[in-house]
Amino acid sequence: MADRPVPIVEKRLMDVKLGELSRWITGRDFTPNGILASLRRGHNRYYNKYINVRRGGIGGVAMMLAGYVLISYIWEYDHLKHQRWRKKLVVNCWGRERKKKPTQQGTMKTVLEMFDVDMKIGDTVKIKVFIDSEADRFAISLGKDDLELALHFNPRFDDDQDDQVIVFNSKEDGEWCTEQREDSFFMFEKGECFKFSITFLGEKFEIKLPDYVLEFSNRTSMDTMTFLSVQGDVRVKSLKFDY
């Protein structure tokens, strides 16, 4: 007999049928933070998540309860099978604008946020995004939270100073530090998918792009990244951590 679902929501249910899950959920007091749960063992790409959503816009809505939505989707999130990911992850929104946050020289929509990431020295995150056809900029950030960032990787298609440029920065106590700009090349294209990876090497970050490698110093004392965010005019197609 196939393994039954083992939802990771406040506590584990070792013997629960999918049809009974909704009745169990309605009796729970969820916090505004979303918690990811694997729907079926052995199927690394199929997950449910509980999200506090202001707007709809994600396919596969299974039910609504008290302002929360149970959303089913199929994306390449193979890293969630790792034991380190039996922690709380928060996903604010996938490719749809829910709220805006102040960023460098303007605002970018928050596409994805994750907490308790536990990215240590030597670990790599691989990301594939689809860049919107009218994209202005996007950013990948790693750190402690959105006020303490060790890495802010920010490709810009229409920068006020350099037109097309990749901007690196860090943030301490909510304040941006000195920018590091890379304008010798710009290989991102609007309306296309793009894959790259970020490796945390302790004293620096290594960003591997097709046929090119960029580096940014770890200006902070962080030896573990617990927060990851994706912002801007992109949609996340896949995200995988290699430990």
mmCIF file of C-alpha atoms in Angstrom:
data_model
loop_
_atom_site.group_PDB
_atom_site.id
_atom_site.type_symbol
_atom_site.label_atom_id
_atom_site.label_comp_id
_atom_site.label_asym_id
_atom_site.label_seq_id
_atom_site.Cartn_x
_atom_site.Cartn_y
_atom_site.Cartn_z
ATOM 1 C CA MET A 1 0.000 0.000 0.000
ATOM 2 C CA ALA A 2 1.319 3.482 -0.859
ATOM 3 C CA ASP A 3 2.468 5.732 1.944
ATOM 4 C CA ARG A 4 -0.198 8.015 3.298
ATOM 5 C CA PRO A 5 0.290 11.793 3.542
ATOM 6 C CA VAL A 6 2.348 13.112 6.426
ATOM 7 C CA PRO A 7 1.422 16.815 6.709
ATOM 8 C CA ILE A 8 3.912 18.975 8.564
ATOM 9 C CA VAL A 9 1.453 21.394 10.130
ATOM 10 C CA GLU A 10 1.960 22.073 13.849
ATOM 11 C CA LYS A 11 2.315 18.330 14.405
ATOM 12 C CA ARG A 12 2.581 15.266 12.210
ATOM 13 C CA LEU A 13 -0.327 13.001 11.461
ATOM 14 C CA MET A 14 0.975 9.506 10.857
ATOM 15 C CA ASP A 15 -2.347 8.094 9.699
ATOM 16 C CA VAL A 16 -4.479 10.585 7.837
ATOM 17 C CA LYS A 17 -6.427 10.244 4.628
ATOM 18 C CA LEU A 18 -6.512 13.137 2.206
ATOM 19 C CA GLY A 19 -10.298 13.322 2.477
ATOM 20 C CA GLU A 20 -10.029 13.802 6.236
ATOM 21 C CA LEU A 21 -7.412 16.526 6.017
ATOM 22 C CA SER A 22 -9.871 19.399 5.530
ATOM 23 C CA ARG A 23 -11.838 18.477 8.670
ATOM 24 C CA TRP A 24 -8.607 18.365 10.671
ATOM 25 C CA ILE A 25 -7.451 21.724 9.269
ATOM 26 C CA THR A 26 -10.668 23.568 10.106
ATOM 27 C CA GLY A 27 -10.101 22.859 13.781
ATOM 28 C CA ARG A 28 -6.636 24.379 13.817
ATOM 29 C CA ASP A 29 -5.568 27.912 14.679
ATOM 30 C CA PHE A 30 -3.090 28.836 11.955
ATOM 31 C CA THR A 31 -0.648 31.704 12.265
ATOM 32 C CA PRO A 32 -0.174 34.142 9.364
ATOM 33 C CA ASN A 33 3.034 32.324 8.436
ATOM 34 C CA GLY A 34 2.686 29.662 5.798
ATOM 35 C CA ILE A 35 3.917 26.132 6.478
ATOM 36 C CA LEU A 36 4.817 23.814 3.646
ATOM 37 C CA ALA A 37 3.656 20.226 3.797
ATOM 38 C CA SER A 38 4.523 17.297 1.585
ATOM 39 C CA LEU A 39 1.362 15.759 0.196
ATOM 40 C CA ARG A 40 2.821 12.399 -0.693
ATOM 41 C CA ARG A 41 6.091 10.647 0.120
ATOM 42 C CA GLY A 42 8.337 9.774 -2.748
ATOM 43 C CA HIS A 43 6.866 12.480 -4.984
ATOM 44 C CA ASN A 44 9.429 15.233 -4.647
ATOM 45 C CA ARG A 45 7.668 17.759 -6.842
ATOM 46 C CA TYR A 46 4.164 17.783 -5.401
ATOM 47 C CA TYR A 47 3.488 19.882 -2.332
ATOM 48 C CA ASN A 48 0.767 21.821 -0.570
ATOM 49 C CA LYS A 49 1.285 25.043 1.282
ATOM 50 C CA TYR A 50 -0.829 27.129 3.610
ATOM 51 C CA ILE A 51 -0.560 30.836 2.891
ATOM 52 C CA ASN A 52 -2.163 33.952 4.256
ATOM 53 C CA VAL A 53 -3.184 35.531 0.938
ATOM 54 C CA ARG A 54 -4.706 38.904 0.206
ATOM 55 C CA ARG A 55 -5.389 38.066 -3.438
ATOM 56 C CA GLY A 56 -5.889 34.958 -5.483
ATOM 57 C CA GLY A 57 -3.816 34.167 -8.496
ATOM 58 C CA ILE A 58 -2.279 30.774 -7.853
ATOM 59 C CA GLY A 59 -3.717 27.766 -9.626
ATOM 60 C CA GLY A 60 -4.963 24.643 -7.930
ATOM 61 C CA VAL A 61 -6.822 26.198 -5.001
ATOM 62 C CA ALA A 62 -8.262 23.331 -2.991
ATOM 63 C CA MET A 63 -10.150 25.116 -0.204
ATOM 64 C CA MET A 64 -10.458 28.393 1.667
ATOM 65 C CA LEU A 65 -10.706 28.781 5.421
ATOM 66 C CA ALA A 66 -10.480 31.819 7.700
ATOM 67 C CA GLY A 67 -8.465 33.845 5.234
ATOM 68 C CA TYR A 68 -6.088 31.030 4.439
ATOM 69 C CA VAL A 69 -5.837 29.108 1.207
ATOM 70 C CA LEU A 70 -4.669 25.559 0.703
ATOM 71 C CA ILE A 71 -2.863 25.634 -2.625
ATOM 72 C CA SER A 72 -1.709 22.692 -4.696
ATOM 73 C CA TYR A 73 0.974 23.102 -7.302
ATOM 74 C CA ILE A 74 3.704 21.200 -9.120
ATOM 75 C CA TRP A 75 7.079 22.897 -9.163
ATOM 76 C CA GLU A 76 10.639 21.689 -8.893
ATOM 77 C CA TYR A 77 11.178 21.923 -5.157
ATOM 78 C CA ASP A 78 13.208 18.775 -4.671
ATOM 79 C CA HIS A 79 15.156 20.292 -1.775
ATOM 80 C CA LEU A 80 12.116 20.048 0.499
ATOM 81 C CA LYS A 81 12.715 16.337 0.987
ATOM 82 C CA HIS A 82 15.900 17.168 2.910
ATOM 83 C CA GLN A 83 15.655 16.794 6.685
ATOM 84 C CA ARG A 84 16.852 20.344 7.220
ATOM 85 C CA TRP A 85 13.638 21.540 5.616
ATOM 86 C CA ARG A 86 11.426 20.105 8.330
ATOM 87 C CA LYS A 87 11.257 23.669 9.590
ATOM 88 C CA LYS A 88 9.059 26.635 8.962
ATOM 89 C CA LEU A 89 9.167 28.128 5.475
ATOM 90 C CA VAL A 90 7.201 31.196 4.535
ATOM 91 C CA VAL A 91 6.035 31.908 1.014
ATOM 92 C CA ASN A 92 4.333 35.273 0.717
ATOM 93 C CA CYS A 93 3.442 35.177 -2.939
ATOM 94 C CA TRP A 94 4.420 33.436 -6.169
ATOM 95 C CA GLY A 95 4.795 35.799 -9.099
ATOM 96 C CA ARG A 96 1.879 38.009 -8.106
ATOM 97 C CA GLU A 97 2.250 41.296 -6.295
ATOM 98 C CA ARG A 98 0.916 41.170 -2.742
ATOM 99 C CA LYS A 99 2.800 44.014 -1.151
ATOM 100 C CA LYS A 100 5.713 46.279 -1.890
ATOM 101 C CA LYS A 101 8.796 46.874 0.222
ATOM 102 C CA PRO A 102 11.286 49.746 -0.029
ATOM 103 C CA THR A 103 14.443 48.694 -1.839
ATOM 104 C CA GLN A 104 17.325 50.480 -3.469
ATOM 105 C CA GLN A 105 16.177 53.230 -5.825
ATOM 106 C CA GLY A 106 12.536 52.268 -5.880
ATOM 107 C CA THR A 107 10.315 49.388 -4.890
ATOM 108 C CA MET A 108 10.079 45.770 -5.977
ATOM 109 C CA LYS A 109 7.300 43.319 -5.344
ATOM 110 C CA THR A 110 8.054 40.425 -3.036
ATOM 111 C CA VAL A 111 7.833 37.186 -4.997
ATOM 112 C CA LEU A 112 9.073 34.691 -2.425
ATOM 113 C CA GLU A 113 10.402 34.685 1.142
ATOM 114 C CA MET A 114 11.837 31.769 3.109
ATOM 115 C CA PHE A 115 12.877 31.653 6.762
ATOM 116 C CA ASP A 116 14.938 29.077 8.710
ATOM 117 C CA VAL A 117 16.797 28.256 5.503
ATOM 118 C CA ASP A 118 19.960 27.046 7.329
ATOM 119 C CA MET A 119 22.364 27.671 4.431
ATOM 120 C CA LYS A 120 25.877 27.036 5.734
ATOM 121 C CA ILE A 121 29.378 27.495 4.344
ATOM 122 C CA GLY A 122 29.786 25.376 1.224
ATOM 123 C CA ASP A 123 26.057 25.194 0.483
ATOM 124 C CA THR A 124 24.613 26.235 -2.880
ATOM 125 C CA VAL A 125 21.198 27.444 -3.957
ATOM 126 C CA LYS A 126 20.223 26.926 -7.602
ATOM 127 C CA ILE A 127 17.544 29.195 -8.993
ATOM 128 C CA LYS A 128 15.625 29.320 -12.249
ATOM 129 C CA VAL A 129 13.453 32.346 -12.930
ATOM 130 C CA PHE A 130 11.338 33.615 -15.788
ATOM 131 C CA ILE A 131 12.033 37.306 -16.401
ATOM 132 C CA ASP A 132 8.933 39.317 -17.280
ATOM 133 C CA SER A 133 8.796 40.811 -20.771
ATOM 134 C CA GLU A 134 8.604 44.321 -19.310
ATOM 135 C CA ALA A 135 10.976 43.719 -16.404
ATOM 136 C CA ASP A 136 12.746 46.634 -14.756
ATOM 137 C CA ARG A 137 14.787 44.728 -12.158
ATOM 138 C CA PHE A 138 14.785 41.762 -9.805
ATOM 139 C CA ALA A 139 16.774 40.685 -6.760
ATOM 140 C CA ILE A 140 17.865 37.619 -4.802
ATOM 141 C CA SER A 141 18.797 38.243 -1.171
ATOM 142 C CA LEU A 142 20.367 36.075 1.537
ATOM 143 C CA GLY A 143 20.872 36.874 5.192
ATOM 144 C CA LYS A 144 19.201 36.813 8.590
ATOM 145 C CA ASP A 145 15.994 38.662 7.628
ATOM 146 C CA ASP A 146 14.987 41.545 5.383
ATOM 147 C CA LEU A 147 16.780 43.999 7.692
ATOM 148 C CA GLU A 148 20.066 42.061 7.871
ATOM 149 C CA LEU A 149 21.296 40.907 4.458
ATOM 150 C CA ALA A 150 24.715 39.497 3.643
ATOM 151 C CA LEU A 151 23.971 39.374 -0.094
ATOM 152 C CA HIS A 152 21.647 41.427 -2.283
ATOM 153 C CA PHE A 153 22.064 40.401 -5.942
ATOM 154 C CA ASN A 154 20.149 42.907 -8.063
ATOM 155 C CA PRO A 155 20.236 42.876 -11.907
ATOM 156 C CA ARG A 156 18.713 46.083 -13.326
ATOM 157 C CA PHE A 157 17.555 46.582 -16.893
ATOM 158 C CA ASP A 158 17.081 50.347 -16.662
ATOM 159 C CA ASP A 159 19.256 51.826 -13.931
ATOM 160 C CA ASP A 160 19.367 55.613 -13.554
ATOM 161 C CA GLN A 161 23.158 55.591 -13.506
ATOM 162 C CA ASP A 162 24.418 52.712 -15.657
ATOM 163 C CA ASP A 163 21.417 51.585 -17.713
ATOM 164 C CA GLN A 164 21.937 47.779 -17.599
ATOM 165 C CA VAL A 165 23.928 46.784 -14.522
ATOM 166 C CA ILE A 166 24.202 44.152 -11.782
ATOM 167 C CA VAL A 167 24.254 45.712 -8.315
ATOM 168 C CA PHE A 168 25.554 43.911 -5.226
ATOM 169 C CA ASN A 169 25.035 45.164 -1.708
ATOM 170 C CA SER A 170 24.507 44.204 1.923
ATOM 171 C CA LYS A 171 22.181 45.610 4.565
ATOM 172 C CA GLU A 172 22.814 46.166 8.283
ATOM 173 C CA ASP A 173 20.179 47.292 10.789
ATOM 174 C CA GLY A 174 17.852 48.042 7.900
ATOM 175 C CA GLU A 175 20.338 50.382 6.191
ATOM 176 C CA TRP A 176 21.941 49.690 2.819
ATOM 177 C CA CYS A 177 25.726 49.652 2.674
ATOM 178 C CA THR A 178 27.983 50.650 -0.251
ATOM 179 C CA GLU A 179 26.970 49.301 -3.636
ATOM 180 C CA GLN A 180 29.264 47.152 -5.766
ATOM 181 C CA ARG A 181 28.408 47.511 -9.465
ATOM 182 C CA GLU A 182 29.175 45.140 -12.333
ATOM 183 C CA ASP A 183 28.492 46.818 -15.666
ATOM 184 C CA SER A 184 31.097 45.160 -17.899
ATOM 185 C CA PHE A 185 28.510 42.679 -19.136
ATOM 186 C CA PHE A 186 24.789 42.035 -18.779
ATOM 187 C CA MET A 187 23.444 38.720 -20.021
ATOM 188 C CA PHE A 188 19.878 38.771 -18.712
ATOM 189 C CA GLU A 189 17.095 38.918 -21.308
ATOM 190 C CA LYS A 190 13.496 39.985 -20.796
ATOM 191 C CA GLY A 191 10.853 37.374 -21.554
ATOM 192 C CA GLU A 192 13.245 34.451 -21.063
ATOM 193 C CA CYS A 193 14.126 31.899 -18.389
ATOM 194 C CA PHE A 194 17.463 32.222 -16.660
ATOM 195 C CA LYS A 195 19.331 29.759 -14.441
ATOM 196 C CA PHE A 196 22.130 30.583 -12.014
ATOM 197 C CA SER A 197 23.510 29.449 -8.668
ATOM 198 C CA ILE A 198 24.785 31.125 -5.506
ATOM 199 C CA THR A 199 27.391 29.367 -3.345
ATOM 200 C CA PHE A 200 28.179 30.575 0.173
ATOM 201 C CA LEU A 201 31.935 30.229 0.744
ATOM 202 C CA GLY A 202 32.138 31.894 4.140
ATOM 203 C CA GLU A 203 34.224 34.952 3.330
ATOM 204 C CA LYS A 204 32.402 35.514 0.041
ATOM 205 C CA PHE A 205 29.541 34.506 -2.225
ATOM 206 C CA GLU A 206 30.122 32.995 -5.655
ATOM 207 C CA ILE A 207 27.422 33.649 -8.243
ATOM 208 C CA LYS A 208 27.697 31.344 -11.247
ATOM 209 C CA LEU A 209 26.051 32.597 -14.429
ATOM 210 C CA PRO A 210 26.314 30.949 -17.848
ATOM 211 C CA ASP A 211 29.975 31.336 -18.901
ATOM 212 C CA TYR A 212 30.692 33.815 -16.127
ATOM 213 C CA VAL A 213 31.365 33.827 -12.361
ATOM 214 C CA LEU A 214 30.844 36.829 -10.068
ATOM 215 C CA GLU A 215 31.961 37.242 -6.461
ATOM 216 C CA PHE A 216 30.756 39.377 -3.584
ATOM 217 C CA SER A 217 32.469 39.585 -0.189
ATOM 218 C CA ASN A 218 30.612 38.581 2.956
ATOM 219 C CA ARG A 219 30.810 41.907 4.769
ATOM 220 C CA THR A 220 28.893 40.588 7.759
ATOM 221 C CA SER A 221 29.806 38.118 10.488
ATOM 222 C CA MET A 222 27.091 35.696 9.374
ATOM 223 C CA ASP A 223 28.214 32.099 9.008
ATOM 224 C CA THR A 224 24.712 30.793 8.303
ATOM 225 C CA MET A 225 22.047 32.224 6.021
ATOM 226 C CA THR A 226 18.572 31.752 7.502
ATOM 227 C CA PHE A 227 16.599 33.994 5.138
ATOM 228 C CA LEU A 228 16.131 34.013 1.362
ATOM 229 C CA SER A 229 13.970 36.321 -0.708
ATOM 230 C CA VAL A 230 13.179 36.846 -4.377
ATOM 231 C CA GLN A 231 11.843 40.232 -5.440
ATOM 232 C CA GLY A 232 11.048 42.061 -8.636
ATOM 233 C CA ASP A 233 9.780 41.310 -12.110
ATOM 234 C CA VAL A 234 10.354 37.556 -12.211
ATOM 235 C CA ARG A 235 8.541 34.297 -11.557
ATOM 236 C CA VAL A 236 10.346 31.510 -9.756
ATOM 237 C CA LYS A 237 10.369 28.320 -11.836
ATOM 238 C CA SER A 238 12.593 26.207 -9.589
ATOM 239 C CA LEU A 239 14.646 26.551 -6.445
ATOM 240 C CA LYS A 240 16.958 23.881 -5.059
ATOM 241 C CA PHE A 241 19.487 23.782 -2.242
ATOM 242 C CA ASP A 242 22.567 21.561 -2.462
ATOM 243 C CA TYR A 243 24.120 20.815 0.913
#
